[in-house]
Amino acid sequence: MREALGAERHACRMLLTGQTDDLGWSRLTVAVERGSGLVLGAAAACPRLHSSGEVHAWLAVRVVAPSRRRGIATSLLAELAADARTRECAALVAHADEEEGVSFLAARGFRASERLMKHRARVGPLAAALAELEARARRRGRVPPGARVVPLGPLAVAALAAMQATLVGGTREGASKRLAALAADPAWSLTRVLEVDGVPQGLVAARRSGDACAVPSHFIARHLQAGEGSSGWPALVLLARSLGDAHALGVESCSFECLETNRPMTALADRLGAECVGTRELRILRI
Ligand SMILES: CC(C)(COP(=O)(O)OP(=O)(O)OC[C@H]1O[C@@H](n2cnc3c(N)ncnc32)[C@H](O)[C@@H]1OP(=O)(O)O)[C@@H](O)C(=O)NCCC(=O)NCCS
């Protein structure tokens, strides 16, 4: 528990900070009223790897309506920014659906940066197109013979947790716990691991819900990332296998998000005929 920043403005409030680990780390900070203990606002942040290679902290902040315009969100933001700096994040990223959120972010120095696009596609044609692209990449010798894609099992967890902690920040223990939970959860049974010569080198996390699935994230060892000479085959073979398995299980539709600036992903989405079903304006504050 910590005194709120700017004590003269927040004489009656305190900030509580807690930490949970989720795909690396995430941080929740809550503003409570001194005395009553009433929660006045909360903010949370978690890391995401940007296609530029930087780690950004994505955050959300909310303050209860009667306590707005008293600097509570500003204090919560200052806490999260200080924490993100210690974790060597290059920037904070947020999006706001409401006008007051947009005004708040603008007042605190966030600038419109790029758009997050949500895509949806039918799994059958998508899986077929991915299988064809993979077969072509293999014919051209782009995929090493020792590369194979397997379900996420307990043996891969330790190696992947170490890799994730290096790529995204946070502790190995936290990443390990999260990945072990994914491996044990039937909803995430479409999650797949890329191995090269038996060594885990990447993961695509995919969640199934009835006849739909979502592919929320993937990560690949740095030396195999697109732009480092891999031409994107690791993401391709991971997605091909995960969605091929989804199709075999009768899953019909798939959704995924990617940044407009992530050219390999948006080009792949276009090429595979995925429909863009929504966009979000992201705002960024470099720290
Ligand atoms: C946006 C929100 C978090 C702001 O909380 P808050 O505690 O009122 O914010 P602060 O008091 O720290 O405001 C800091 C500055 O932001 C700007 N601001 C905040 N709310 C504003 C509003 N409704 N209209 C215009 N400017 C606003 C002002 O410049 C303000 O400084 P000032 O009061 O000295 O003029 C709160 O309105 C909220 O919970 N909204 C719903 C959720 C949301 O949109 N979250 C933001 C995106 S993650």
PDB file of N, CA, C and O and ligand atoms in Angstrom, residues 9 59-63 68-74 95-96 98 100-101 103-105 107-108, ligand 1:
ATOM      1  N   ARG A   9      -3.229  16.966  -3.531  1.00  0.00           N
ATOM      2  CA  ARG A   9      -4.468  16.823  -4.293  1.00  0.00           C
ATOM      3  C   ARG A   9      -5.261  15.601  -3.848  1.00  0.00           C
ATOM      4  O   ARG A   9      -6.455  15.498  -4.101  1.00  0.00           O
ATOM      5  N   LEU A  59      -2.528  -0.324 -21.528  1.00  0.00           N
ATOM      6  CA  LEU A  59      -3.207  -0.065 -20.259  1.00  0.00           C
ATOM      7  C   LEU A  59      -4.671   0.307 -20.432  1.00  0.00           C
ATOM      8  O   LEU A  59      -5.109   0.722 -21.510  1.00  0.00           O
ATOM      9  N   ALA A  60      -5.390   0.128 -19.334  1.00  0.00           N
ATOM     10  CA  ALA A  60      -6.786   0.567 -19.264  1.00  0.00           C
ATOM     11  C   ALA A  60      -6.960   1.222 -17.912  1.00  0.00           C
ATOM     12  O   ALA A  60      -6.385   0.759 -16.914  1.00  0.00           O
ATOM     13  N   VAL A  61      -7.696   2.328 -17.859  1.00  0.00           N
ATOM     14  CA  VAL A  61      -7.924   3.023 -16.586  1.00  0.00           C
ATOM     15  C   VAL A  61      -9.382   3.455 -16.520  1.00  0.00           C
ATOM     16  O   VAL A  61      -9.974   3.823 -17.526  1.00  0.00           O
ATOM     17  N   ARG A  62      -9.954   3.350 -15.322  1.00  0.00           N
ATOM     18  CA  ARG A  62     -11.357   3.760 -15.139  1.00  0.00           C
ATOM     19  C   ARG A  62     -11.508   4.333 -13.734  1.00  0.00           C
ATOM     20  O   ARG A  62     -10.958   3.803 -12.777  1.00  0.00           O
ATOM     21  N   VAL A  63     -12.292   5.410 -13.638  1.00  0.00           N
ATOM     22  CA  VAL A  63     -12.554   6.043 -12.340  1.00  0.00           C
ATOM     23  C   VAL A  63     -14.072   6.126 -12.173  1.00  0.00           C
ATOM     24  O   VAL A  63     -14.785   6.423 -13.151  1.00  0.00           O
ATOM     25  N   ARG A  68     -14.627  11.691 -10.650  1.00  0.00           N
ATOM     26  CA  ARG A  68     -13.809  12.113 -11.798  1.00  0.00           C
ATOM     27  C   ARG A  68     -13.385  13.570 -11.689  1.00  0.00           C
ATOM     28  O   ARG A  68     -13.924  14.322 -10.906  1.00  0.00           O
ATOM     29  N   ARG A  69     -12.407  13.956 -12.483  1.00  0.00           N
ATOM     30  CA  ARG A  69     -11.828  15.303 -12.549  1.00  0.00           C
ATOM     31  C   ARG A  69     -11.197  15.723 -11.225  1.00  0.00           C
ATOM     32  O   ARG A  69     -11.209  16.872 -10.859  1.00  0.00           O
ATOM     33  N   ARG A  70     -10.666  14.760 -10.485  1.00  0.00           N
ATOM     34  CA  ARG A  70      -9.926  15.089  -9.258  1.00  0.00           C
ATOM     35  C   ARG A  70      -8.509  14.529  -9.316  1.00  0.00           C
ATOM     36  O   ARG A  70      -7.861  14.376  -8.288  1.00  0.00           O
ATOM     37  N   GLY A  71      -8.077  14.141 -10.485  1.00  0.00           N
ATOM     38  CA  GLY A  71      -6.690  13.714 -10.638  1.00  0.00           C
ATOM     39  C   GLY A  71      -6.430  12.251 -10.309  1.00  0.00           C
ATOM     40  O   GLY A  71      -5.265  11.817 -10.280  1.00  0.00           O
ATOM     41  N   ILE A  72      -7.494  11.459 -10.086  1.00  0.00           N
ATOM     42  CA  ILE A  72      -7.264  10.055  -9.695  1.00  0.00           C
ATOM     43  C   ILE A  72      -6.642   9.264 -10.860  1.00  0.00           C
ATOM     44  O   ILE A  72      -5.640   8.556 -10.679  1.00  0.00           O
ATOM     45  N   ALA A  73      -7.211   9.427 -12.056  1.00  0.00           N
ATOM     46  CA  ALA A  73      -6.658   8.685 -13.207  1.00  0.00           C
ATOM     47  C   ALA A  73      -5.210   9.106 -13.462  1.00  0.00           C
ATOM     48  O   ALA A  73      -4.370   8.276 -13.816  1.00  0.00           O
ATOM     49  N   THR A  74      -4.917  10.374 -13.247  1.00  0.00           N
ATOM     50  CA  THR A  74      -3.542  10.850 -13.459  1.00  0.00           C
ATOM     51  C   THR A  74      -2.586  10.144 -12.496  1.00  0.00           C
ATOM     52  O   THR A  74      -1.489   9.729 -12.882  1.00  0.00           O
ATOM     53  N   HIS A  95      -6.439   2.717 -25.643  1.00  0.00           N
ATOM     54  CA  HIS A  95      -7.476   3.170 -26.573  1.00  0.00           C
ATOM     55  C   HIS A  95      -8.701   3.527 -25.755  1.00  0.00           C
ATOM     56  O   HIS A  95      -8.906   3.003 -24.655  1.00  0.00           O
ATOM     57  N   ALA A  96      -9.471   4.463 -26.256  1.00  0.00           N
ATOM     58  CA  ALA A  96     -10.641   4.925 -25.507  1.00  0.00           C
ATOM     59  C   ALA A  96     -11.850   4.906 -26.429  1.00  0.00           C
ATOM     60  O   ALA A  96     -11.762   5.351 -27.574  1.00  0.00           O
ATOM     61  N   GLU A  98     -14.799   6.208 -25.254  1.00  0.00           N
ATOM     62  CA  GLU A  98     -15.654   7.334 -24.864  1.00  0.00           C
ATOM     63  C   GLU A  98     -14.873   8.644 -24.986  1.00  0.00           C
ATOM     64  O   GLU A  98     -13.655   8.667 -24.815  1.00  0.00           O
ATOM     65  N   GLU A 100     -14.621  11.232 -23.041  1.00  0.00           N
ATOM     66  CA  GLU A 100     -13.838  11.678 -21.877  1.00  0.00           C
ATOM     67  C   GLU A 100     -12.490  10.947 -21.815  1.00  0.00           C
ATOM     68  O   GLU A 100     -11.475  11.532 -21.392  1.00  0.00           O
ATOM     69  N   GLY A 101     -12.499   9.683 -22.253  1.00  0.00           N
ATOM     70  CA  GLY A 101     -11.248   8.922 -22.287  1.00  0.00           C
ATOM     71  C   GLY A 101     -10.278   9.529 -23.294  1.00  0.00           C
ATOM     72  O   GLY A 101      -9.080   9.661 -23.025  1.00  0.00           O
ATOM     73  N   SER A 103     -10.226  12.638 -24.280  1.00  0.00           N
ATOM     74  CA  SER A 103      -9.746  13.925 -23.738  1.00  0.00           C
ATOM     75  C   SER A 103      -8.691  13.696 -22.672  1.00  0.00           C
ATOM     76  O   SER A 103      -7.678  14.405 -22.608  1.00  0.00           O
ATOM     77  N   PHE A 104      -8.936  12.704 -21.802  1.00  0.00           N
ATOM     78  CA  PHE A 104      -7.966  12.410 -20.742  1.00  0.00           C
ATOM     79  C   PHE A 104      -6.619  12.016 -21.339  1.00  0.00           C
ATOM     80  O   PHE A 104      -5.571  12.541 -20.952  1.00  0.00           O
ATOM     81  N   LEU A 105      -6.650  11.081 -22.281  1.00  0.00           N
ATOM     82  CA  LEU A 105      -5.383  10.604 -22.864  1.00  0.00           C
ATOM     83  C   LEU A 105      -4.657  11.752 -23.573  1.00  0.00           C
ATOM     84  O   LEU A 105      -3.444  11.899 -23.445  1.00  0.00           O
ATOM     85  N   ALA A 107      -4.889  14.923 -22.832  1.00  0.00           N
ATOM     86  CA  ALA A 107      -4.374  15.853 -21.807  1.00  0.00           C
ATOM     87  C   ALA A 107      -3.096  15.308 -21.170  1.00  0.00           C
ATOM     88  O   ALA A 107      -2.258  16.080 -20.702  1.00  0.00           O
ATOM     89  N   ARG A 108      -2.946  13.992 -21.134  1.00  0.00           N
ATOM     90  CA  ARG A 108      -1.772  13.407 -20.496  1.00  0.00           C
ATOM     91  C   ARG A 108      -0.680  13.053 -21.505  1.00  0.00           C
ATOM     92  O   ARG A 108       0.237  12.288 -21.216  1.00  0.00           O
TER      93      ARG A 108
HETATM   94  C1  LIG B   1     -11.057   8.959 -18.549  1.00  0.00           C
HETATM   95  C2  LIG B   1     -11.116   8.825 -17.036  1.00  0.00           C
HETATM   96  C3  LIG B   1     -10.284   7.602 -16.626  1.00  0.00           C
HETATM   97  C4  LIG B   1     -10.510  10.111 -16.417  1.00  0.00           C
HETATM   98  O1  LIG B   1     -10.426   9.974 -15.005  1.00  0.00           O
HETATM   99  P1  LIG B   1     -10.231  11.238 -14.053  1.00  0.00           P
HETATM  100  O2  LIG B   1      -9.810  10.755 -12.720  1.00  0.00           O
HETATM  101  O3  LIG B   1     -11.445  12.058 -14.135  1.00  0.00           O
HETATM  102  O4  LIG B   1      -9.027  12.008 -14.779  1.00  0.00           O
HETATM  103  P2  LIG B   1      -8.137  13.187 -14.173  1.00  0.00           P
HETATM  104  O5  LIG B   1      -8.913  13.892 -13.121  1.00  0.00           O
HETATM  105  O6  LIG B   1      -6.806  12.637 -13.792  1.00  0.00           O
HETATM  106  O7  LIG B   1      -8.009  14.120 -15.452  1.00  0.00           O
HETATM  107  C5  LIG B   1      -6.778  14.621 -15.926  1.00  0.00           C
HETATM  108  C6  LIG B   1      -7.042  15.555 -17.105  1.00  0.00           C
HETATM  109  O8  LIG B   1      -7.648  14.836 -18.200  1.00  0.00           O
HETATM  110  C7  LIG B   1      -8.585  15.686 -18.888  1.00  0.00           C
HETATM  111  N1  LIG B   1      -9.941  15.155 -18.719  1.00  0.00           N
HETATM  112  C8  LIG B   1     -10.350  14.143 -17.905  1.00  0.00           C
HETATM  113  N2  LIG B   1     -11.678  13.940 -18.058  1.00  0.00           N
HETATM  114  C9  LIG B   1     -12.116  14.811 -18.989  1.00  0.00           C
HETATM  115  C10 LIG B   1     -13.384  15.075 -19.569  1.00  0.00           C
HETATM  116  N3  LIG B   1     -14.483  14.377 -19.214  1.00  0.00           N
HETATM  117  N4  LIG B   1     -13.486  16.051 -20.497  1.00  0.00           N
HETATM  118  C11 LIG B   1     -12.385  16.777 -20.868  1.00  0.00           C
HETATM  119  N5  LIG B   1     -11.152  16.569 -20.340  1.00  0.00           N
HETATM  120  C12 LIG B   1     -11.021  15.605 -19.414  1.00  0.00           C
HETATM  121  C13 LIG B   1      -8.469  17.056 -18.208  1.00  0.00           C
HETATM  122  O9  LIG B   1      -7.477  17.787 -18.897  1.00  0.00           O
HETATM  123  C14 LIG B   1      -8.012  16.658 -16.811  1.00  0.00           C
HETATM  124  O10 LIG B   1      -7.351  17.724 -16.146  1.00  0.00           O
HETATM  125  P3  LIG B   1      -8.221  18.866 -15.397  1.00  0.00           P
HETATM  126  O11 LIG B   1      -9.262  18.177 -14.566  1.00  0.00           O
HETATM  127  O12 LIG B   1      -7.189  19.592 -14.575  1.00  0.00           O
HETATM  128  O13 LIG B   1      -8.840  19.715 -16.492  1.00  0.00           O
HETATM  129  C15 LIG B   1     -12.574   8.671 -16.522  1.00  0.00           C
HETATM  130  O14 LIG B   1     -13.379   9.694 -17.098  1.00  0.00           O
HETATM  131  C16 LIG B   1     -13.180   7.322 -16.900  1.00  0.00           C
HETATM  132  O15 LIG B   1     -13.086   6.356 -16.122  1.00  0.00           O
HETATM  133  N6  LIG B   1     -13.784   7.192 -18.124  1.00  0.00           N
HETATM  134  C17 LIG B   1     -14.281   5.908 -18.616  1.00  0.00           C
HETATM  135  C18 LIG B   1     -13.160   4.947 -19.011  1.00  0.00           C
HETATM  136  C19 LIG B   1     -12.182   5.526 -20.025  1.00  0.00           C
HETATM  137  O16 LIG B   1     -12.553   6.192 -20.998  1.00  0.00           O
HETATM  138  N7  LIG B   1     -10.876   5.251 -19.811  1.00  0.00           N
HETATM  139  C20 LIG B   1      -9.795   5.847 -20.582  1.00  0.00           C
HETATM  140  C21 LIG B   1      -9.226   4.969 -21.584  1.00  0.00           C
HETATM  141  S1  LIG B   1      -8.321   3.589 -21.022  1.00  0.00           S
END
